[in-house]
Amino acid sequence: QTVVTQEPSLTVSPGGTVTLTCASNTGAVTSGSYPNWFQQKPGQTPRALIYSTSKKHSWTPARFSGSLLGGKAALTLSGVQPEDEAEYYCLLYYRGAWVFGGGTKLTVL
Amino acid sequence: QVQLVQSGAEVKKPGASVKVSCKASGYTFTGYYIHWVRQAPGQGLEWMGWINPKSGGINYGQKFHGRVTMTWDTSISTAYMELNRLRSNDTAVYYCARDTGDMATDYWGQGTLVTVSS
């Protein structure tokens, strides 16, 4: 069974930079897993931010970027805003199935 | 504009079944896959499966095999997710989401809360 792991929580100061990661127990995450990233605020529907590792949707703010880093998928927020405080989920594709990570609670403080 | 509108909240007893609908508008229904995702209270997201309304393809997540049935009606641009033999830990918000065709989702339904309680 594929297990996808994210940092449970991270804290960043306004204006700072933070990187969230997404690892798989099956080995290194590659572009073939088509990493996706979602943002979810309390009481809201998840919002898609990044797909296919680094591609942005038309509504994705420029300060969000996706990459592969050290065998993991990564989401970097540069110039963090207070409204970026949220839960972030990664999603990986394996052999026809999608698997979500457990989520990272990002606090902006 | 693209919209996915889901059916309302449900309360079910253990052992019962629930069927959630997801009505699509603003695009050609058969042109895009639909995923189903759920989220238990205070928990993370869990992928359940997808349908391909054009080809008839269906792919269920391993955890839900034998208990979930995903169907659709192209005449009314609506997808359905039926979960059987409900247990208390099936209590969750169930979402439908459109696949862009590029290994991504873009538009999501508003979610349907299913509560399983005796």
PDB file of C-alpha atoms in Angstrom:
ATOM      1  CA  GLN A   1       0.000   0.000   0.000  1.00  0.00           C
ATOM      2  CA  THR A   2       1.336   3.383  -0.994  1.00  0.00           C
ATOM      3  CA  VAL A   3       1.725   5.841   1.859  1.00  0.00           C
ATOM      4  CA  VAL A   4       2.394   9.510   1.171  1.00  0.00           C
ATOM      5  CA  THR A   5       3.976  11.529   3.955  1.00  0.00           C
ATOM      6  CA  GLN A   6       3.967  15.269   4.588  1.00  0.00           C
ATOM      7  CA  GLU A   7       5.196  17.399   7.481  1.00  0.00           C
ATOM      8  CA  PRO A   8       2.325  17.563   9.988  1.00  0.00           C
ATOM      9  CA  SER A   9       2.864  21.240  10.644  1.00  0.00           C
ATOM     10  CA  LEU A  10       5.092  24.156   9.725  1.00  0.00           C
ATOM     11  CA  THR A  11       5.283  27.769  10.846  1.00  0.00           C
ATOM     12  CA  VAL A  12       6.469  30.693   8.768  1.00  0.00           C
ATOM     13  CA  SER A  13       6.653  34.437   9.304  1.00  0.00           C
ATOM     14  CA  PRO A  14       4.795  36.817   7.007  1.00  0.00           C
ATOM     15  CA  GLY A  15       6.976  37.666   4.030  1.00  0.00           C
ATOM     16  CA  GLY A  16       9.107  34.593   4.562  1.00  0.00           C
ATOM     17  CA  THR A  17       9.673  31.498   2.470  1.00  0.00           C
ATOM     18  CA  VAL A  18       8.672  27.958   3.348  1.00  0.00           C
ATOM     19  CA  THR A  19       8.917  24.613   1.574  1.00  0.00           C
ATOM     20  CA  LEU A  20       6.487  21.770   2.159  1.00  0.00           C
ATOM     21  CA  THR A  21       7.472  18.286   1.029  1.00  0.00           C
ATOM     22  CA  CYS A  22       5.711  15.111  -0.051  1.00  0.00           C
ATOM     23  CA  ALA A  23       7.388  11.721   0.167  1.00  0.00           C
ATOM     24  CA  SER A  24       6.359   8.223  -0.834  1.00  0.00           C
ATOM     25  CA  ASN A  25       7.151   4.937   0.877  1.00  0.00           C
ATOM     26  CA  THR A  26       7.617   3.341  -2.556  1.00  0.00           C
ATOM     27  CA  GLY A  27      10.733   5.392  -3.272  1.00  0.00           C
ATOM     28  CA  ALA A  28      11.646   8.684  -4.851  1.00  0.00           C
ATOM     29  CA  VAL A  29       8.804  10.823  -6.121  1.00  0.00           C
ATOM     30  CA  THR A  30       9.235  11.506  -9.824  1.00  0.00           C
ATOM     31  CA  SER A  31       7.397  13.483 -12.463  1.00  0.00           C
ATOM     32  CA  GLY A  32       5.680  10.235 -13.375  1.00  0.00           C
ATOM     33  CA  SER A  33       3.685  10.534 -10.156  1.00  0.00           C
ATOM     34  CA  TYR A  34       2.264  13.829 -11.440  1.00  0.00           C
ATOM     35  CA  PRO A  35       2.408  15.566  -8.046  1.00  0.00           C
ATOM     36  CA  ASN A  36      -0.540  17.813  -7.296  1.00  0.00           C
ATOM     37  CA  TRP A  37      -0.881  20.300  -4.446  1.00  0.00           C
ATOM     38  CA  PHE A  38      -4.079  21.591  -2.838  1.00  0.00           C
ATOM     39  CA  GLN A  39      -4.874  24.275  -0.306  1.00  0.00           C
ATOM     40  CA  GLN A  40      -7.759  23.907   2.108  1.00  0.00           C
ATOM     41  CA  LYS A  41      -8.928  26.508   4.609  1.00  0.00           C
ATOM     42  CA  PRO A  42     -11.270  25.624   7.473  1.00  0.00           C
ATOM     43  CA  GLY A  43     -14.793  24.960   6.290  1.00  0.00           C
ATOM     44  CA  GLN A  44     -13.846  25.307   2.630  1.00  0.00           C
ATOM     45  CA  THR A  45     -13.514  23.009  -0.340  1.00  0.00           C
ATOM     46  CA  PRO A  46      -9.965  22.082  -1.378  1.00  0.00           C
ATOM     47  CA  ARG A  47      -8.497  24.369  -4.015  1.00  0.00           C
ATOM     48  CA  ALA A  48      -6.086  23.010  -6.599  1.00  0.00           C
ATOM     49  CA  LEU A  49      -2.808  24.937  -6.747  1.00  0.00           C
ATOM     50  CA  ILE A  50      -0.180  22.896  -8.612  1.00  0.00           C
ATOM     51  CA  TYR A  51      -0.303  19.891 -10.964  1.00  0.00           C
ATOM     52  CA  SER A  52       2.226  17.778 -12.830  1.00  0.00           C
ATOM     53  CA  THR A  53       4.945  18.761 -10.342  1.00  0.00           C
ATOM     54  CA  SER A  54       5.176  22.453 -11.216  1.00  0.00           C
ATOM     55  CA  LYS A  55       2.305  23.591 -13.439  1.00  0.00           C
ATOM     56  CA  LYS A  56       0.019  26.275 -12.089  1.00  0.00           C
ATOM     57  CA  HIS A  57      -3.688  26.744 -12.555  1.00  0.00           C
ATOM     58  CA  SER A  58      -4.835  30.099 -13.841  1.00  0.00           C
ATOM     59  CA  TRP A  59      -5.836  31.142 -10.309  1.00  0.00           C
ATOM     60  CA  THR A  60      -2.647  30.060  -8.560  1.00  0.00           C
ATOM     61  CA  PRO A  61      -0.786  33.024  -7.053  1.00  0.00           C
ATOM     62  CA  ALA A  62       2.737  33.504  -8.408  1.00  0.00           C
ATOM     63  CA  ARG A  63       4.263  33.045  -4.942  1.00  0.00           C
ATOM     64  CA  PHE A  64       3.400  29.317  -5.051  1.00  0.00           C
ATOM     65  CA  SER A  65       5.749  27.016  -6.948  1.00  0.00           C
ATOM     66  CA  GLY A  66       6.182  23.265  -7.234  1.00  0.00           C
ATOM     67  CA  SER A  67       9.281  21.161  -7.802  1.00  0.00           C
ATOM     68  CA  LEU A  68      11.053  17.888  -7.075  1.00  0.00           C
ATOM     69  CA  LEU A  69      13.570  18.115  -4.267  1.00  0.00           C
ATOM     70  CA  GLY A  70      15.713  15.323  -2.891  1.00  0.00           C
ATOM     71  CA  GLY A  71      13.386  12.542  -4.018  1.00  0.00           C
ATOM     72  CA  LYS A  72      10.268  14.338  -2.841  1.00  0.00           C
ATOM     73  CA  ALA A  73       7.685  16.621  -4.351  1.00  0.00           C
ATOM     74  CA  ALA A  74       7.911  20.117  -2.934  1.00  0.00           C
ATOM     75  CA  LEU A  75       5.666  23.161  -2.675  1.00  0.00           C
ATOM     76  CA  THR A  76       7.446  26.444  -2.005  1.00  0.00           C
ATOM     77  CA  LEU A  77       5.698  29.612  -0.872  1.00  0.00           C
ATOM     78  CA  SER A  78       7.772  32.757  -1.314  1.00  0.00           C
ATOM     79  CA  GLY A  79       6.695  36.005   0.295  1.00  0.00           C
ATOM     80  CA  VAL A  80       4.108  34.301   2.468  1.00  0.00           C
ATOM     81  CA  GLN A  81       0.896  36.207   3.125  1.00  0.00           C
ATOM     82  CA  PRO A  82      -1.347  35.859   6.196  1.00  0.00           C
ATOM     83  CA  GLU A  83      -4.068  34.388   3.975  1.00  0.00           C
ATOM     84  CA  ASP A  84      -1.773  31.482   3.111  1.00  0.00           C
ATOM     85  CA  GLU A  85      -2.438  29.979   6.522  1.00  0.00           C
ATOM     86  CA  ALA A  86      -4.182  26.723   5.642  1.00  0.00           C
ATOM     87  CA  GLU A  87      -3.850  22.975   5.320  1.00  0.00           C
ATOM     88  CA  TYR A  88      -1.905  21.824   2.262  1.00  0.00           C
ATOM     89  CA  TYR A  89      -2.279  18.397   0.701  1.00  0.00           C
ATOM     90  CA  CYS A  90      -0.183  16.686  -1.909  1.00  0.00           C
ATOM     91  CA  LEU A  91      -1.553  14.041  -4.246  1.00  0.00           C
ATOM     92  CA  LEU A  92       0.476  11.415  -6.111  1.00  0.00           C
ATOM     93  CA  TYR A  93      -0.459   9.033  -8.896  1.00  0.00           C
ATOM     94  CA  TYR A  94       0.595   5.372  -8.691  1.00  0.00           C
ATOM     95  CA  ARG A  95      -0.469   2.596 -11.041  1.00  0.00           C
ATOM     96  CA  GLY A  96      -3.858   4.024 -11.826  1.00  0.00           C
ATOM     97  CA  ALA A  97      -4.638   5.178  -8.320  1.00  0.00           C
ATOM     98  CA  TRP A  98      -4.311   8.517  -6.593  1.00  0.00           C
ATOM     99  CA  VAL A  99      -3.007   8.818  -3.048  1.00  0.00           C
ATOM    100  CA  PHE A 100      -3.230  11.895  -0.861  1.00  0.00           C
ATOM    101  CA  GLY A 101      -0.680  12.836   1.735  1.00  0.00           C
ATOM    102  CA  GLY A 102      -1.812  13.432   5.286  1.00  0.00           C
ATOM    103  CA  GLY A 103      -1.592  17.197   4.931  1.00  0.00           C
ATOM    104  CA  THR A 104       0.587  19.969   6.353  1.00  0.00           C
ATOM    105  CA  LYS A 105      -0.914  22.616   8.586  1.00  0.00           C
ATOM    106  CA  LEU A 106       0.822  25.849   7.718  1.00  0.00           C
ATOM    107  CA  THR A 107       0.737  28.571  10.344  1.00  0.00           C
ATOM    108  CA  VAL A 108       1.690  32.147   9.444  1.00  0.00           C
ATOM    109  CA  LEU A 109       2.926  33.833  12.587  1.00  0.00           C
TER     110      LEU A 109
ATOM    111  CA  GLN B   1     -19.019  28.845 -15.903  1.00  0.00           C
ATOM    112  CA  VAL B   2     -18.080  25.365 -14.756  1.00  0.00           C
ATOM    113  CA  GLN B   3     -20.009  24.152 -11.732  1.00  0.00           C
ATOM    114  CA  LEU B   4     -20.356  20.890  -9.877  1.00  0.00           C
ATOM    115  CA  VAL B   5     -23.376  20.916  -7.584  1.00  0.00           C
ATOM    116  CA  GLN B   6     -23.788  18.047  -5.168  1.00  0.00           C
ATOM    117  CA  SER B   7     -26.826  16.684  -3.376  1.00  0.00           C
ATOM    118  CA  GLY B   8     -27.638  17.581   0.201  1.00  0.00           C
ATOM    119  CA  ALA B   9     -26.536  16.155   3.495  1.00  0.00           C
ATOM    120  CA  GLU B  10     -27.575  12.649   4.462  1.00  0.00           C
ATOM    121  CA  VAL B  11     -27.981  10.791   7.748  1.00  0.00           C
ATOM    122  CA  LYS B  12     -27.826   7.023   7.529  1.00  0.00           C
ATOM    123  CA  LYS B  13     -27.808   4.085   9.912  1.00  0.00           C
ATOM    124  CA  PRO B  14     -24.959   1.577   9.972  1.00  0.00           C
ATOM    125  CA  GLY B  15     -25.390  -1.046   7.285  1.00  0.00           C
ATOM    126  CA  ALA B  16     -27.408   1.215   5.014  1.00  0.00           C
ATOM    127  CA  SER B  17     -26.384   2.691   1.651  1.00  0.00           C
ATOM    128  CA  VAL B  18     -26.031   6.263   0.491  1.00  0.00           C
ATOM    129  CA  LYS B  19     -26.036   7.699  -3.001  1.00  0.00           C
ATOM    130  CA  VAL B  20     -24.526  11.134  -3.596  1.00  0.00           C
ATOM    131  CA  SER B  21     -25.054  13.021  -6.831  1.00  0.00           C
ATOM    132  CA  CYS B  22     -22.867  15.559  -8.598  1.00  0.00           C
ATOM    133  CA  LYS B  23     -24.501  17.637 -11.332  1.00  0.00           C
ATOM    134  CA  ALA B  24     -22.134  19.236 -13.808  1.00  0.00           C
ATOM    135  CA  SER B  25     -22.803  22.365 -15.812  1.00  0.00           C
ATOM    136  CA  GLY B  26     -20.866  24.822 -17.938  1.00  0.00           C
ATOM    137  CA  TYR B  27     -18.927  22.210 -19.902  1.00  0.00           C
ATOM    138  CA  THR B  28     -19.350  19.006 -21.909  1.00  0.00           C
ATOM    139  CA  PHE B  29     -19.902  16.316 -19.277  1.00  0.00           C
ATOM    140  CA  THR B  30     -18.466  13.484 -21.356  1.00  0.00           C
ATOM    141  CA  GLY B  31     -15.266  15.382 -22.003  1.00  0.00           C
ATOM    142  CA  TYR B  32     -13.799  15.012 -18.520  1.00  0.00           C
ATOM    143  CA  TYR B  33     -13.267  12.371 -15.866  1.00  0.00           C
ATOM    144  CA  ILE B  34     -14.905  12.853 -12.470  1.00  0.00           C
ATOM    145  CA  HIS B  35     -13.108  11.903  -9.248  1.00  0.00           C
ATOM    146  CA  TRP B  36     -14.670  11.202  -5.876  1.00  0.00           C
ATOM    147  CA  VAL B  37     -12.807  12.196  -2.720  1.00  0.00           C
ATOM    148  CA  ARG B  38     -13.878  12.090   0.910  1.00  0.00           C
ATOM    149  CA  GLN B  39     -12.797  13.778   4.127  1.00  0.00           C
ATOM    150  CA  ALA B  40     -13.694  12.512   7.571  1.00  0.00           C
ATOM    151  CA  PRO B  41     -14.201  15.152  10.284  1.00  0.00           C
ATOM    152  CA  GLY B  42     -10.864  16.713  11.207  1.00  0.00           C
ATOM    153  CA  GLN B  43      -9.020  14.331   8.901  1.00  0.00           C
ATOM    154  CA  GLY B  44      -7.273  14.481   5.541  1.00  0.00           C
ATOM    155  CA  LEU B  45      -8.451  13.866   2.010  1.00  0.00           C
ATOM    156  CA  GLU B  46      -8.969  10.337   0.691  1.00  0.00           C
ATOM    157  CA  TRP B  47      -9.293   9.451  -2.981  1.00  0.00           C
ATOM    158  CA  MET B  48     -12.110   6.994  -3.746  1.00  0.00           C
ATOM    159  CA  GLY B  49     -12.029   6.561  -7.513  1.00  0.00           C
ATOM    160  CA  TRP B  50     -12.839   8.069 -10.881  1.00  0.00           C
ATOM    161  CA  ILE B  51     -15.206   7.631 -13.781  1.00  0.00           C
ATOM    162  CA  ASN B  52     -14.752   8.342 -17.469  1.00  0.00           C
ATOM    163  CA  PRO B  53     -18.209   9.265 -18.763  1.00  0.00           C
ATOM    164  CA  LYS B  54     -17.029   9.107 -22.379  1.00  0.00           C
ATOM    165  CA  SER B  55     -15.469   5.654 -22.487  1.00  0.00           C
ATOM    166  CA  GLY B  56     -17.347   4.073 -19.606  1.00  0.00           C
ATOM    167  CA  GLY B  57     -14.140   3.473 -17.691  1.00  0.00           C
ATOM    168  CA  ILE B  58     -14.248   3.262 -13.911  1.00  0.00           C
ATOM    169  CA  ASN B  59     -11.409   2.927 -11.413  1.00  0.00           C
ATOM    170  CA  TYR B  60     -12.096   2.358  -7.723  1.00  0.00           C
ATOM    171  CA  GLY B  61      -9.596   2.850  -4.967  1.00  0.00           C
ATOM    172  CA  GLN B  62      -8.551  -0.481  -3.501  1.00  0.00           C
ATOM    173  CA  LYS B  63      -9.974   0.382  -0.091  1.00  0.00           C
ATOM    174  CA  PHE B  64     -13.462   0.831  -1.530  1.00  0.00           C
ATOM    175  CA  HIS B  65     -13.592  -2.100  -3.925  1.00  0.00           C
ATOM    176  CA  GLY B  66     -16.780  -4.093  -3.406  1.00  0.00           C
ATOM    177  CA  ARG B  67     -18.486  -1.362  -1.427  1.00  0.00           C
ATOM    178  CA  VAL B  68     -18.638   1.582  -3.796  1.00  0.00           C
ATOM    179  CA  THR B  69     -20.403   1.997  -7.113  1.00  0.00           C
ATOM    180  CA  MET B  70     -19.824   5.000  -9.332  1.00  0.00           C
ATOM    181  CA  THR B  71     -22.287   5.672 -12.118  1.00  0.00           C
ATOM    182  CA  TRP B  72     -23.454   8.549 -14.270  1.00  0.00           C
ATOM    183  CA  ASP B  73     -26.261   9.744 -16.465  1.00  0.00           C
ATOM    184  CA  THR B  74     -24.998  11.704 -19.440  1.00  0.00           C
ATOM    185  CA  SER B  75     -28.498  12.893 -20.336  1.00  0.00           C
ATOM    186  CA  ILE B  76     -28.538  15.027 -17.190  1.00  0.00           C
ATOM    187  CA  SER B  77     -24.761  15.513 -16.812  1.00  0.00           C
ATOM    188  CA  THR B  78     -24.767  13.916 -13.399  1.00  0.00           C
ATOM    189  CA  ALA B  79     -22.369  11.568 -11.674  1.00  0.00           C
ATOM    190  CA  TYR B  80     -23.284   9.384  -8.710  1.00  0.00           C
ATOM    191  CA  MET B  81     -21.339   7.707  -5.935  1.00  0.00           C
ATOM    192  CA  GLU B  82     -23.071   4.983  -3.940  1.00  0.00           C
ATOM    193  CA  LEU B  83     -21.431   3.561  -0.837  1.00  0.00           C
ATOM    194  CA  ASN B  84     -22.874   0.403   0.715  1.00  0.00           C
ATOM    195  CA  ARG B  85     -22.702  -1.278   4.102  1.00  0.00           C
ATOM    196  CA  LEU B  86     -22.050   2.025   5.804  1.00  0.00           C
ATOM    197  CA  ARG B  87     -20.053   2.151   9.026  1.00  0.00           C
ATOM    198  CA  SER B  88     -19.606   4.955  11.509  1.00  0.00           C
ATOM    199  CA  ASN B  89     -16.147   5.690  10.104  1.00  0.00           C
ATOM    200  CA  ASP B  90     -17.710   6.434   6.715  1.00  0.00           C
ATOM    201  CA  THR B  91     -18.976   9.662   8.256  1.00  0.00           C
ATOM    202  CA  ALA B  92     -17.341  12.266   6.050  1.00  0.00           C
ATOM    203  CA  VAL B  93     -17.781  15.026   3.519  1.00  0.00           C
ATOM    204  CA  TYR B  94     -17.828  13.507   0.055  1.00  0.00           C
ATOM    205  CA  TYR B  95     -16.588  15.610  -2.868  1.00  0.00           C
ATOM    206  CA  CYS B  96     -16.705  15.226  -6.614  1.00  0.00           C
ATOM    207  CA  ALA B  97     -14.007  16.904  -8.680  1.00  0.00           C
ATOM    208  CA  ARG B  98     -13.428  17.343 -12.403  1.00  0.00           C
ATOM    209  CA  ASP B  99     -10.258  15.980 -13.930  1.00  0.00           C
ATOM    210  CA  THR B 100      -8.641  18.382 -16.388  1.00  0.00           C
ATOM    211  CA  GLY B 101      -7.309  15.589 -18.590  1.00  0.00           C
ATOM    212  CA  ASP B 102      -3.810  16.588 -17.541  1.00  0.00           C
ATOM    213  CA  MET B 103      -3.463  14.459 -14.407  1.00  0.00           C
ATOM    214  CA  ALA B 104      -5.048  17.215 -12.337  1.00  0.00           C
ATOM    215  CA  THR B 105      -8.344  18.385 -10.941  1.00  0.00           C
ATOM    216  CA  ASP B 106      -9.698  21.878 -11.281  1.00  0.00           C
ATOM    217  CA  TYR B 107     -13.314  22.325 -10.224  1.00  0.00           C
ATOM    218  CA  TRP B 108     -14.730  20.707  -7.113  1.00  0.00           C
ATOM    219  CA  GLY B 109     -18.267  20.254  -5.857  1.00  0.00           C
ATOM    220  CA  GLN B 110     -19.281  21.914  -2.616  1.00  0.00           C
ATOM    221  CA  GLY B 111     -19.220  18.614  -0.739  1.00  0.00           C
ATOM    222  CA  THR B 112     -21.934  16.417   0.764  1.00  0.00           C
ATOM    223  CA  LEU B 113     -21.864  15.528   4.446  1.00  0.00           C
ATOM    224  CA  VAL B 114     -22.828  11.930   5.080  1.00  0.00           C
ATOM    225  CA  THR B 115     -23.354  11.058   8.730  1.00  0.00           C
ATOM    226  CA  VAL B 116     -23.561   7.423   9.755  1.00  0.00           C
ATOM    227  CA  SER B 117     -25.088   6.996  13.174  1.00  0.00           C
ATOM    228  CA  SER B 118     -27.391   4.614  14.940  1.00  0.00           C
TER     229      SER B 118
END
